[in-house]
XYZ file of C-alpha atoms in Angstrom:
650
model
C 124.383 97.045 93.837
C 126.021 96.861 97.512
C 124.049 94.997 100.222
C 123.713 98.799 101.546
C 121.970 99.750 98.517
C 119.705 96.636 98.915
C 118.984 97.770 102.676
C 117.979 101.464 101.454
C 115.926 100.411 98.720
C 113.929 98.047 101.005
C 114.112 100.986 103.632
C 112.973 103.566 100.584
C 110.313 101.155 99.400
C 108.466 100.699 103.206
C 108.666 105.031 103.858
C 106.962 105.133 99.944
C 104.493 102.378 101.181
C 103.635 104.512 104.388
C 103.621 107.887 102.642
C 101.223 106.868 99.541
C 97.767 108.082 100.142
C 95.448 106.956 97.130
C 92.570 109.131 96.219
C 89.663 108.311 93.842
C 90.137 110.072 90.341
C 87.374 112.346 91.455
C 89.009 113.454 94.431
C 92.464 114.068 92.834
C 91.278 116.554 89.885
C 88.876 118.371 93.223
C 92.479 118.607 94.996
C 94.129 119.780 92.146
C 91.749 121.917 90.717
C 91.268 123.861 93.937
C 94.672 125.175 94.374
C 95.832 125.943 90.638
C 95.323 129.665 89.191
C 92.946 128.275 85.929
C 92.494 131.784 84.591
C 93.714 131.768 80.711
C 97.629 133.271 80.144
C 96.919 136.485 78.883
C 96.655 137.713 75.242
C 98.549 138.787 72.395
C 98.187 140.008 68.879
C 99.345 138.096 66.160
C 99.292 138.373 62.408
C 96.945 136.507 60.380
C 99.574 134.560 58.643
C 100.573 133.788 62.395
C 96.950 132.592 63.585
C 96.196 129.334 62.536
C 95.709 127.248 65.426
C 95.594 129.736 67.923
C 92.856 130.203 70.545
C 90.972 133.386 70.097
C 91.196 135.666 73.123
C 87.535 137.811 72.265
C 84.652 138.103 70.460
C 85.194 139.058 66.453
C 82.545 141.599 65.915
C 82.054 142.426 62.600
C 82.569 146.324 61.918
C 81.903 146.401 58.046
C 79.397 144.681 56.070
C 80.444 141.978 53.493
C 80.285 142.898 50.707
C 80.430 145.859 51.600
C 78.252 146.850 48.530
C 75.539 144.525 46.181
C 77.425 143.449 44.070
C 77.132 140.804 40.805
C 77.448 137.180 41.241
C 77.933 136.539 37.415
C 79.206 138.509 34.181
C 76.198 140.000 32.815
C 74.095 143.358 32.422
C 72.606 145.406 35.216
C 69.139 145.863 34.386
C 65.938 146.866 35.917
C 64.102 144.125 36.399
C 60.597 145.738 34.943
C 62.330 146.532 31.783
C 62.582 142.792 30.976
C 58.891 141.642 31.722
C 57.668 139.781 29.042
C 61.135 139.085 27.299
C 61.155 135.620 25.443
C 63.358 133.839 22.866
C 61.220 134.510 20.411
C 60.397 138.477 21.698
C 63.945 139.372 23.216
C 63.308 143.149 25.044
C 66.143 146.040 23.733
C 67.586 148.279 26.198
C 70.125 150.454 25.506
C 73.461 150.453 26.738
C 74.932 152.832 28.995
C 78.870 153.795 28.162
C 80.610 151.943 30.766
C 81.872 148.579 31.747
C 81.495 147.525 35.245
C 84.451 145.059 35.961
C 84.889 144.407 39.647
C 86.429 147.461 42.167
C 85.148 149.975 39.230
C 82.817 152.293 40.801
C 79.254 153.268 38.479
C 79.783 156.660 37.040
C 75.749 156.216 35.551
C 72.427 154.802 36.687
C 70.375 152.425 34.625
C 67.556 154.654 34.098
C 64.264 152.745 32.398
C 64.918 151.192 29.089
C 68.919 150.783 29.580
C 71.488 148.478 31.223
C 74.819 148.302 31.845
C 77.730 145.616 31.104
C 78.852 144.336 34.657
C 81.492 141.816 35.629
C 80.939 139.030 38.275
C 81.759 140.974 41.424
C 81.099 144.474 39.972
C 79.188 147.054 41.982
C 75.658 147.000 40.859
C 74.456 150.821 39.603
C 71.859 152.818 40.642
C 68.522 152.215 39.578
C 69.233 148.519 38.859
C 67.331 146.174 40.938
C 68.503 142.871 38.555
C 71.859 141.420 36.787
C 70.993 138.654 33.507
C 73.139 136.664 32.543
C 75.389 137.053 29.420
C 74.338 133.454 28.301
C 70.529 134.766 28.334
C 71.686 137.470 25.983
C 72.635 138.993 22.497
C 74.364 142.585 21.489
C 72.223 144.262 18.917
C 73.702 145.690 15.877
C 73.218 149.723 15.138
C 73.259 152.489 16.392
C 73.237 153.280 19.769
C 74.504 149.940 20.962
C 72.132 147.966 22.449
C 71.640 144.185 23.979
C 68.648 141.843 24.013
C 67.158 140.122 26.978
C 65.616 136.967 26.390
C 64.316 135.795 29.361
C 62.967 137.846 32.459
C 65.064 138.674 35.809
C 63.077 139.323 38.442
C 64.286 141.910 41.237
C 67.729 140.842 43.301
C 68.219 138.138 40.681
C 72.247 137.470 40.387
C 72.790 140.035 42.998
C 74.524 139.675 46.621
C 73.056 142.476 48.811
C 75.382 144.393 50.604
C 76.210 142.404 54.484
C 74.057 139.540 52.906
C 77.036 137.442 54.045
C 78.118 139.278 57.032
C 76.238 142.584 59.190
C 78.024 145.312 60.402
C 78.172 144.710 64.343
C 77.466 140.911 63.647
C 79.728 138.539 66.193
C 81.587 136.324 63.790
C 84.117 134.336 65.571
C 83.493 133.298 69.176
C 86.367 133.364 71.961
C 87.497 130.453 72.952
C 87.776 128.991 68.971
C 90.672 127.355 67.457
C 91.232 129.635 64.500
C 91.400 127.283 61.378
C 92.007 128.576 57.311
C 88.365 129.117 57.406
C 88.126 131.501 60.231
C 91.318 133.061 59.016
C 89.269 134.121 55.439
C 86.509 135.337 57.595
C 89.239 137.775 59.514
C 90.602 138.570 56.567
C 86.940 139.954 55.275
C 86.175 141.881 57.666
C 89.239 143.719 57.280
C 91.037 142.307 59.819
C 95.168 142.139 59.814
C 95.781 140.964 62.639
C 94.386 139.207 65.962
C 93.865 138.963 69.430
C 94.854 135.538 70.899
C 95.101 133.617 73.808
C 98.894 133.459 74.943
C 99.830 130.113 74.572
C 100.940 128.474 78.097
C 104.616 127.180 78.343
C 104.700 123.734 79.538
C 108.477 122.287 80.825
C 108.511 118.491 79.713
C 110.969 116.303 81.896
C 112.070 113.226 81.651
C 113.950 111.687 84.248
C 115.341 108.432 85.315
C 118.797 106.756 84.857
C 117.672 104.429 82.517
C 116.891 107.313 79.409
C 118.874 108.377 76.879
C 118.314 110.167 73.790
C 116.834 109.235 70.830
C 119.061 109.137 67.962
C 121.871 108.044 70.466
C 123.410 104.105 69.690
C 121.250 101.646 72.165
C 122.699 100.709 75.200
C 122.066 97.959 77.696
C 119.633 98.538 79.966
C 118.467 102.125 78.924
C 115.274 103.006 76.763
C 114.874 106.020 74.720
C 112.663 109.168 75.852
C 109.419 108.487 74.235
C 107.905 110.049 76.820
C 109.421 113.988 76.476
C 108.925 113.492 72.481
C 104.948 112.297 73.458
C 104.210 114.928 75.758
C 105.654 117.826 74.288
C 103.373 117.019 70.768
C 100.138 116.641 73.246
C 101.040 119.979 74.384
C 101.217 121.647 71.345
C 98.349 119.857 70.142
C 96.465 121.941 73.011
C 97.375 124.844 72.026
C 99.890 125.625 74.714
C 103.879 126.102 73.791
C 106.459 123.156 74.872
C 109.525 123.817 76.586
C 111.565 120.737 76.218
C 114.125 120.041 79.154
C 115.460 116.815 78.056
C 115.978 114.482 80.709
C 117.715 114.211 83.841
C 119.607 111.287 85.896
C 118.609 110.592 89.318
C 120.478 112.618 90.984
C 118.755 114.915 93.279
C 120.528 117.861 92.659
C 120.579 117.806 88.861
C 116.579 117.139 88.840
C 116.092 120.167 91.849
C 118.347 122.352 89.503
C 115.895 120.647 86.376
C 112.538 121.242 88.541
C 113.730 125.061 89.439
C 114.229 125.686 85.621
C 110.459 124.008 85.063
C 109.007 126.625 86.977
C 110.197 129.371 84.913
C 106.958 127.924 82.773
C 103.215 127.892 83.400
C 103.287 124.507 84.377
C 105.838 121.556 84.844
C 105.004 117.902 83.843
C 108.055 115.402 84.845
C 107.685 111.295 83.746
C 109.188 108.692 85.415
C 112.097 108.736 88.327
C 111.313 105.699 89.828
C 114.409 103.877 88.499
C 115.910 103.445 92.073
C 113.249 102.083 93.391
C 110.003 102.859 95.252
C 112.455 105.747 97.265
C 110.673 107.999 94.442
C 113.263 110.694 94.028
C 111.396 112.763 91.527
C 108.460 112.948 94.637
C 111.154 114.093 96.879
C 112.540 116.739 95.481
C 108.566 118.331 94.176
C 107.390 117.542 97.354
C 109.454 120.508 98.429
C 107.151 122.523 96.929
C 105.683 125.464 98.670
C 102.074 126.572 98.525
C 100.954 123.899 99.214
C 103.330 121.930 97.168
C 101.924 117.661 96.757
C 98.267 117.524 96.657
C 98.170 113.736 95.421
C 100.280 111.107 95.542
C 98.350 108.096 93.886
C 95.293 107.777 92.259
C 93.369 104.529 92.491
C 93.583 103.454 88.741
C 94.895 101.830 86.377
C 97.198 102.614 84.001
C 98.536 105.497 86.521
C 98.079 104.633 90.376
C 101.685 106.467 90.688
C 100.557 109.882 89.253
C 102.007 112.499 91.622
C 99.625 116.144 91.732
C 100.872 119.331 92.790
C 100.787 122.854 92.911
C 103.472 125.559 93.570
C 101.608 129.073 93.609
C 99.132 128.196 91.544
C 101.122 126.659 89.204
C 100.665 122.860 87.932
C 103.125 120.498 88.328
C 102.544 117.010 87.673
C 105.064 113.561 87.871
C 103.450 111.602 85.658
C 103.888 107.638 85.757
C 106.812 106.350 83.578
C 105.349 103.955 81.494
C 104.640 105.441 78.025
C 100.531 104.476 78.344
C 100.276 105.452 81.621
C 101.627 108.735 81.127
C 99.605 109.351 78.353
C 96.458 108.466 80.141
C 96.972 110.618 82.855
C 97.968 113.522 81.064
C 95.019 113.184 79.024
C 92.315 112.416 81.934
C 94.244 114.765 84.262
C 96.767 117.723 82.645
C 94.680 118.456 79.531
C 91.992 119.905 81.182
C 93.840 122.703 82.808
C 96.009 122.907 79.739
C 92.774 123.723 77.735
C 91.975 126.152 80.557
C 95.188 127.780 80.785
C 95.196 128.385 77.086
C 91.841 129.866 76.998
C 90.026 126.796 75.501
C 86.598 125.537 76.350
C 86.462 122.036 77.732
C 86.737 119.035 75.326
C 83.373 117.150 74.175
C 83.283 113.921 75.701
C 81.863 110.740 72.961
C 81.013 107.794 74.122
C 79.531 104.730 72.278
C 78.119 101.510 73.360
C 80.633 98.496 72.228
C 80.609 94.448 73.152
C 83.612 92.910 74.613
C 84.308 89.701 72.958
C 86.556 87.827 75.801
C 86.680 88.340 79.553
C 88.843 90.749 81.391
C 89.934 90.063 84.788
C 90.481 93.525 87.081
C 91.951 94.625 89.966
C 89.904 94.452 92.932
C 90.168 98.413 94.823
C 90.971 100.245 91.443
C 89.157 101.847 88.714
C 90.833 99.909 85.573
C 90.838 101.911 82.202
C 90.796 99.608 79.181
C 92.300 100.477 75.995
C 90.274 99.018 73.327
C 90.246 99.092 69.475
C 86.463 99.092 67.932
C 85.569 97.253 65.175
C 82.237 96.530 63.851
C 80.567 93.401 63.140
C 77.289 91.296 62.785
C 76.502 92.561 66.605
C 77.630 96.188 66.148
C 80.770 97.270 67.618
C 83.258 95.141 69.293
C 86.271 96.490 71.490
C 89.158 94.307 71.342
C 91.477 95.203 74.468
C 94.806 96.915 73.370
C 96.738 94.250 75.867
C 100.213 95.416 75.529
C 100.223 96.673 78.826
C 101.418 100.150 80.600
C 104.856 100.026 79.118
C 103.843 99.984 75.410
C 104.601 103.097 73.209
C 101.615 101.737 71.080
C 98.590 101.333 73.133
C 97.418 104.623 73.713
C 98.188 105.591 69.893
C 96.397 102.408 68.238
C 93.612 102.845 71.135
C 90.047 104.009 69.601
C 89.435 104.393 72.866
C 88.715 102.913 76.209
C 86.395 101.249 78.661
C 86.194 101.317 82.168
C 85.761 98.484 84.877
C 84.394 99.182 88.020
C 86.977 99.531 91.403
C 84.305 96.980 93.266
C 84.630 94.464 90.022
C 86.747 91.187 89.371
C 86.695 91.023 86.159
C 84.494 92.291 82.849
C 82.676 89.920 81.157
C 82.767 88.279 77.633
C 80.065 89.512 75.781
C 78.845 91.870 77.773
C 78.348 95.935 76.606
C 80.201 98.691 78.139
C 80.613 102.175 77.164
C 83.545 103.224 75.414
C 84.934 106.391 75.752
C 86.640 107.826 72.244
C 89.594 108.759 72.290
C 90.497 111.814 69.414
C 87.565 112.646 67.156
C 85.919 109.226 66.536
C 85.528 106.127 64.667
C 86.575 105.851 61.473
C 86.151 102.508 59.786
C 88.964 100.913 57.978
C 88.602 99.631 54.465
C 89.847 96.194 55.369
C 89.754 94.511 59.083
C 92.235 92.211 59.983
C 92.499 89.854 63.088
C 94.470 86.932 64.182
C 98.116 86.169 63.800
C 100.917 88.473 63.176
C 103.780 88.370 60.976
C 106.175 90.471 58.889
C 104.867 88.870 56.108
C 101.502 89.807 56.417
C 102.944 94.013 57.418
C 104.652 93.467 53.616
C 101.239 92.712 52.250
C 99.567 95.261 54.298
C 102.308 98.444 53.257
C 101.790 97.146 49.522
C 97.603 98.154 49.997
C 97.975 100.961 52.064
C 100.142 102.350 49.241
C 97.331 101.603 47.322
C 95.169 103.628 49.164
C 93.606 100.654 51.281
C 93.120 102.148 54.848
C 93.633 98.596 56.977
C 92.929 97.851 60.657
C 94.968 95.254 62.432
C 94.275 93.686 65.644
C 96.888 90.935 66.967
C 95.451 88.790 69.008
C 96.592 85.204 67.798
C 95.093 82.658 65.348
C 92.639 81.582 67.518
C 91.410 85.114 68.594
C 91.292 85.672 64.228
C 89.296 82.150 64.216
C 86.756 83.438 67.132
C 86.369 86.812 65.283
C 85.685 85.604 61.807
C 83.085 82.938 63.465
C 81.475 86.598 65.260
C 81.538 88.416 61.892
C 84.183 90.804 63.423
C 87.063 90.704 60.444
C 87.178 90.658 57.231
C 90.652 88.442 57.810
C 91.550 86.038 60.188
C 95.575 85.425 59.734
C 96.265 81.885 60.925
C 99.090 79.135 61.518
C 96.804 76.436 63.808
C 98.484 73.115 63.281
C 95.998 70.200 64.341
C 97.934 68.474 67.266
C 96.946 64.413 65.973
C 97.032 65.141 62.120
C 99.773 67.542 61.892
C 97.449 69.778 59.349
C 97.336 73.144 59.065
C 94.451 75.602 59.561
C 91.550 73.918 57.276
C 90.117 71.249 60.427
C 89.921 74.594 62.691
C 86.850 75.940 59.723
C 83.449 76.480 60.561
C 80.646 76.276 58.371
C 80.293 80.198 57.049
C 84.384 80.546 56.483
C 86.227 80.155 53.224
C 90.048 79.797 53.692
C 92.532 81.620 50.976
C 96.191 79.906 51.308
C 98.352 82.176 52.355
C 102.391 81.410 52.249
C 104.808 79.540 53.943
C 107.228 80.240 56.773
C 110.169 77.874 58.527
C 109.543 77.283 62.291
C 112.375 75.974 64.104
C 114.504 76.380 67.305
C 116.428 79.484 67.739
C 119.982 79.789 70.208
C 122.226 82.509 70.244
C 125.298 81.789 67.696
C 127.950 79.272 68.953
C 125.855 77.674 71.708
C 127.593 74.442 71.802
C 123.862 72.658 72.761
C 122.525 73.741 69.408
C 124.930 74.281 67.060
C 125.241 71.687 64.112
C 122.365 69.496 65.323
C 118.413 68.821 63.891
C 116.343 70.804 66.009
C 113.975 68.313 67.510
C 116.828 66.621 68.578
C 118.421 70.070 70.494
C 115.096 70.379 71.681
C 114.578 67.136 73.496
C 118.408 67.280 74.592
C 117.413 71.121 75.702
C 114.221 69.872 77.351
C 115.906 67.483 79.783
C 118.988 70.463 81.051
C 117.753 72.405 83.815
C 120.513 74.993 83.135
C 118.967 75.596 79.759
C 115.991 77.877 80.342
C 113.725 78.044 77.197
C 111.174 80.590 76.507
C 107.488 79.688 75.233
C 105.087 81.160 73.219
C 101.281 82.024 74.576
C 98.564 79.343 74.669
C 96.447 79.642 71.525
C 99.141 80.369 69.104
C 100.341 77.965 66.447
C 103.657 78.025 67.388
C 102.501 76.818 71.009
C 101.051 74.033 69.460
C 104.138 73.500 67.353
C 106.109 73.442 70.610
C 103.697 71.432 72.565
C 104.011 68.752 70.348
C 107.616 68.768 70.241
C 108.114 68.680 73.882
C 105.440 65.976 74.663
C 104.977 65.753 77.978
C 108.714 67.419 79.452
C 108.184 70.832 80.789
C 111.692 72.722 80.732
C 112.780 75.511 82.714
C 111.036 78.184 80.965
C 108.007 76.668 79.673
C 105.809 78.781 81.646
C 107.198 82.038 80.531
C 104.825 82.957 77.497
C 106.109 85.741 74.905
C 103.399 87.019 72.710
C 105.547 86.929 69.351
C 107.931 85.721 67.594
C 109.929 89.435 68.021
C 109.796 88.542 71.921
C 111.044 85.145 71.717
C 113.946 86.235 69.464
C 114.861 89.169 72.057
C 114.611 87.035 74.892
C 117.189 84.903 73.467
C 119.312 87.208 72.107
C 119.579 89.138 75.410
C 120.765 86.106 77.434
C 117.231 85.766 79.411
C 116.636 82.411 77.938
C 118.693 80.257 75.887
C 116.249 78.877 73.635
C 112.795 79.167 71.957
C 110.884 78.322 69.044
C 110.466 81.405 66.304
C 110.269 81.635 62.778
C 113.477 81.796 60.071
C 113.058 85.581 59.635
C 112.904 86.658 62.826
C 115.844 84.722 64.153
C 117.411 86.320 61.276
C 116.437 90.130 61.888
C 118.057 89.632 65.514
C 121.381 87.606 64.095
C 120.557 84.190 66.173
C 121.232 80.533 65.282
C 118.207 78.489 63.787
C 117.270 74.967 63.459
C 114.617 74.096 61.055
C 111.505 72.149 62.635
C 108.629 72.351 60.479
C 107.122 74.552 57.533
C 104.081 75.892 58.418
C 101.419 77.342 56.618
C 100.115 80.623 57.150
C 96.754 81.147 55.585
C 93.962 83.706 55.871
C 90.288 82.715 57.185
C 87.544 85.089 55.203
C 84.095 84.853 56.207
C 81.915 83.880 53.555
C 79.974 87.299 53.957
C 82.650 89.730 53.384
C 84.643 87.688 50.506
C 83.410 89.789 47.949
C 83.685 93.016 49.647
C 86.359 95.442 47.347
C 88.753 95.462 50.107
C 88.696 91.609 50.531
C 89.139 90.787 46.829
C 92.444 93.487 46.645
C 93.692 91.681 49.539
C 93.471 88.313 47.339
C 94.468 89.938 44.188
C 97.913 91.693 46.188
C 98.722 88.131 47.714
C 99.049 86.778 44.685
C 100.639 89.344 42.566
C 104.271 89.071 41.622
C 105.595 92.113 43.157
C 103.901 90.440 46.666
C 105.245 87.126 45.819
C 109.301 88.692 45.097
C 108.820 90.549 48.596
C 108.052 87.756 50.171
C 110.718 85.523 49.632
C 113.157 88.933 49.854
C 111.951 88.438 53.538
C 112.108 85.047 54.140
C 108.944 83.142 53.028
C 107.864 81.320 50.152
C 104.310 80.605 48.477
């Protein structure tokens, strides 16, 4: 970048500074909401074999009855019920029977007059003058002359009989506009009669991703880019509305590919773009909607968080929306701001709003001037619920997908307390408790053991929030599992002095931690590792990367380095996987990781100490089914071959 490039960033950056109005969340969607055309697309008929998950665009009234006749719920004879009064095992009643077998769609040629019945199939159109249908079992055909049957047991009137529209009245409403038409409703259509169906046309939504910085997925990686998660995440949230995606791929930034891109979008119902930001605060994608006619931008920031950028806009009604880069921020927004009027625009009622009441276990520092939304995972313990914030920030894929759902902190607040209750919003259809709950440490290890249980069936929640996050949960009653790897800075032991009373710890296996480099790095290569890392320790042109407070390996490092502080200590990673990366992309030059790791990203490794990786149960849950499998797939020999495959040993 030239220092003329520098100047019109800077330039960009203050005009975006001046330009950004923020509105409340309440204000935006009244902005928005006033100038968009939210009237439903139209309709369309579509076969039933077309139907499922379509939004029906009337009322279903019924205009037959079903069944359309009474009809027998059970192979049998059609009797009158009088004729059988007083029938007993002992004193079966005879009736005569009439010449003609009623097997379903057979129409009665004769009525069961007093003292005769008729043989009837289950679904057979009951005769005339028979009020009653007994059941073959409650039976016996009499020998002679005419043929005859015995009743054993009295029927009383409308027994074994469904009355014709006992299930559904002509000019009943049976399916209600605005429904999602499932298999169910589709049998119900079918019924009635029904071929075919009146629906809702489904909206067309144009997905674009822009930014120079995207490429394809399925291309080879390249420096600096990331793939487009975003078009592949939006476009399924669409569809999962009801509305039809019109993928446009993604465009550079270059402002007359994305105006070309933009005019395309509006071909649609509505227009969502992502990201554009790459050269800077300048905001190209903002530019060119801004353009926009009648009235064009409505918002451009929203004070919240994830999602202060979102950008709100109309064009004749239409939507169109520049939603924030950052894969959870775009998904919040969407879902808080552009589902709604998708719902609307495909002829769908709002969406019910659940909400339940859920402790948070550690404080949460906010924001001051925004209303923060907190992604949160809910477990239940001793207390009730606990949310465990999702923190892998705006930028993570993961969050909103692993997210049971979220929690809100107040614009005028500092920070959310530990241990106080909030509300939590649910995101999808709910809680659904997991088998087995773990929380603590991560490790590929521990994912091998996890696949092997899921395979078996095991559903298994997993919460990453370090050994001594597991240790604080399994003291709350929160997990069934606490993964852990805390060394005890004076003894050098591993996990069993960090017990409390109430916790029974299961060794786990073991894994290598040493000091990883990138492959012929003269300062590593060939030498013990505490050795490179006191020689790394005292060369300010050797920037390390550490790992966050309250993990093992932090104490691991901690007690390596004594009291030197390198360039880099203060730069935390939050796993081994970021450590490894941050190496391997030149950002540091050195860091402490596991053997497995270094070796999944192809970097040097000197060995520093085995540590132990165990798993903390509380005494309460270790004989819950789930907990014992757990113990029983640790030790197995198919769990014990995959783990040394990978790296670690037992």
């Amino acid at each position: 970048m030239s220092g003329q490039d520098v100047r019109r960033f800077v330039e960009q950056a203050a005009r975006q500074q001046q330009f950004l109005d923020v509105a409340s969340r309440e204000e935006a969607i009244r902005r928005f909401h006033a100038h968009l055309d939210l009237t439903p697309r139209g309709e369309e008929t579509v076969p039933l074999d077309r139907a499922v998950g379509r939004v029906l665009a009337a009322d279903v009234v019924a205009g037959v009855d079903v069944p359309g006749f009474d009809r027998s719920g059970v192979d049998g004879f059609a009797v009158r019920a009088a004729d059988t009064v007083g029938a007993r095992e002992d004193a079966p009643v005879r009736l005569t029977l009439n010449a003609e077998v009623l097997a379903a769609g057979a129409v009665p040629a004769l009525a069961v007059v007093p003292g005769t019945a008729t043989v009837i199939a289950t679904g057979g159109m009951v005769p005339r003058g028979a009020d009653a249908v007994v059941m073959v079992e409650q039976t016996e055909v009499a020998d002679g002359e005419p043929l005859a049957v015995e009743i054993r047991k009295p029927a009383v009137p409308g027994q074994f009989i469904a009355a014709a529209g006992s299930d559904i009245g002509r000019g009943e409403t049976v399916l209600r506009r605005g429904q999602v038409l499932t298999a169910r409703d589709i049998g119900i259509l079918a019924a009635i009669g029904r071929a075919e169906v009146a629906v809702a046309r489904r909206p067309r939504v144009a997905v674009l991703s822009t930014g120079d910085e995207i490429q394809a997925p399925g291309t080879p990686p390249r420096a600096g880019a990331v793939y487009d998660s975003n078009g592949a995440i939006l476009a399924a949230a669409v569809a999962e509305l009801g509305a039809e995606p019109v993928a446009l791929g993604f465009a550079a930034d270059d402002e007359d590919a994305l105006s070309a891109a933009v005019a395309a979008g509006l071909a649609c119902d509505a227009l969502l773009l992502s990201g554009g930001t790459s050269k800077g605060a300048g905001d190209l994608t903002h530019r060119v909607v801004s353009r926009l006619a009648d009235p064009g931008v409505l918002v451009h920031g929203v004070a919240l968080k994830p999602g202060k950028p979102l950008c709100l806009a109309s064009h004749h009604g239409k939507p169109v929306v520049v939603l924030p880069g950052f894969p959870t921020s775009a998904m919040f927004t969407f879902h808080e701001f552009v589902a709604p009027v998708i719902r609307l625009l495909a002829g769908m009622p709002p969406a019910a709003v659940t909400t339940v009441d859920a402790t948070l276990p550690l404080r949460l520092t906010s924001e001051r001037g925004r209303t923060e939304y907190v992604m949160v995972s809910l477990v239940e313990g001793t207390r009730g619920l606990a949310a465990y914030p999702i923190a892998k920030g705006s930028g993570a894929v993961t969050a909103f997908g692993h997210a049971d759902g979220f929690l809100t902190i107040d614009a005028q607040a500092e920070a959310a307390e530990a241990n106080t209750t909030h509300p939590v919003r649910l995101i999808g259809r709910g809680i659904h408790p997991a088998d087995l709950i773990v929380i603590g440490s991560h490790c590929t290890g521990l994912d091998a053991i996890v696949g092997l249980l899921v395979a078996e069936g095991v559903t298994v929640k997993a919460l990453n929030v370090g050994s001594m996050g597991g240790m604080a949960a399994a003291r709350r009653g929160e997990c069934d599992i606490a993964p852990v790897h805390l060394m005890d800075y004076v003894t050098g032991e591993y996990n069993r002095p960090f017990l409390a009373p109430g916790m029974t710890l299961v060794p786990g296996y073991r894994r290598m931690q040493g000091v990883v480099f990138r492959p012929g790095d003269s300062r590593f290569d060939g030498r013990p590792g505490d050795v490179a890392a006191a020689a790394a320790a005292g060369d300010p042109a050797c920037i390390m990367i550490n790992r966050n407070a309250g993990s093992g390996t932090r104490i691991l490092t901690d007690r390596l380095l004594g009291a030197a502080r390198p360039e880099g200590y203060w730069t935390q990673a939050k796993t081994h996987n970021a450590v490894a990366a941050a190496v391997a992309q030149g950002r540091a030059d050195w860091g402490v990781a596991i053997e497995p790791v270094a070796r999944l990203y192809g970097l040097g490794f000197l060995p520093l100490q085995e540590e132990h990786y165990d798993f903390v149960i509380p005494a309460a849950r270790l004989d819950r089914p789930a907990v014992q499998r757990f113990i029983a797939t640790l030790g197995a020999p198919a769990t014990v071959a995959r783990l040394s495959e990978i790296g670690f040993s037992r």
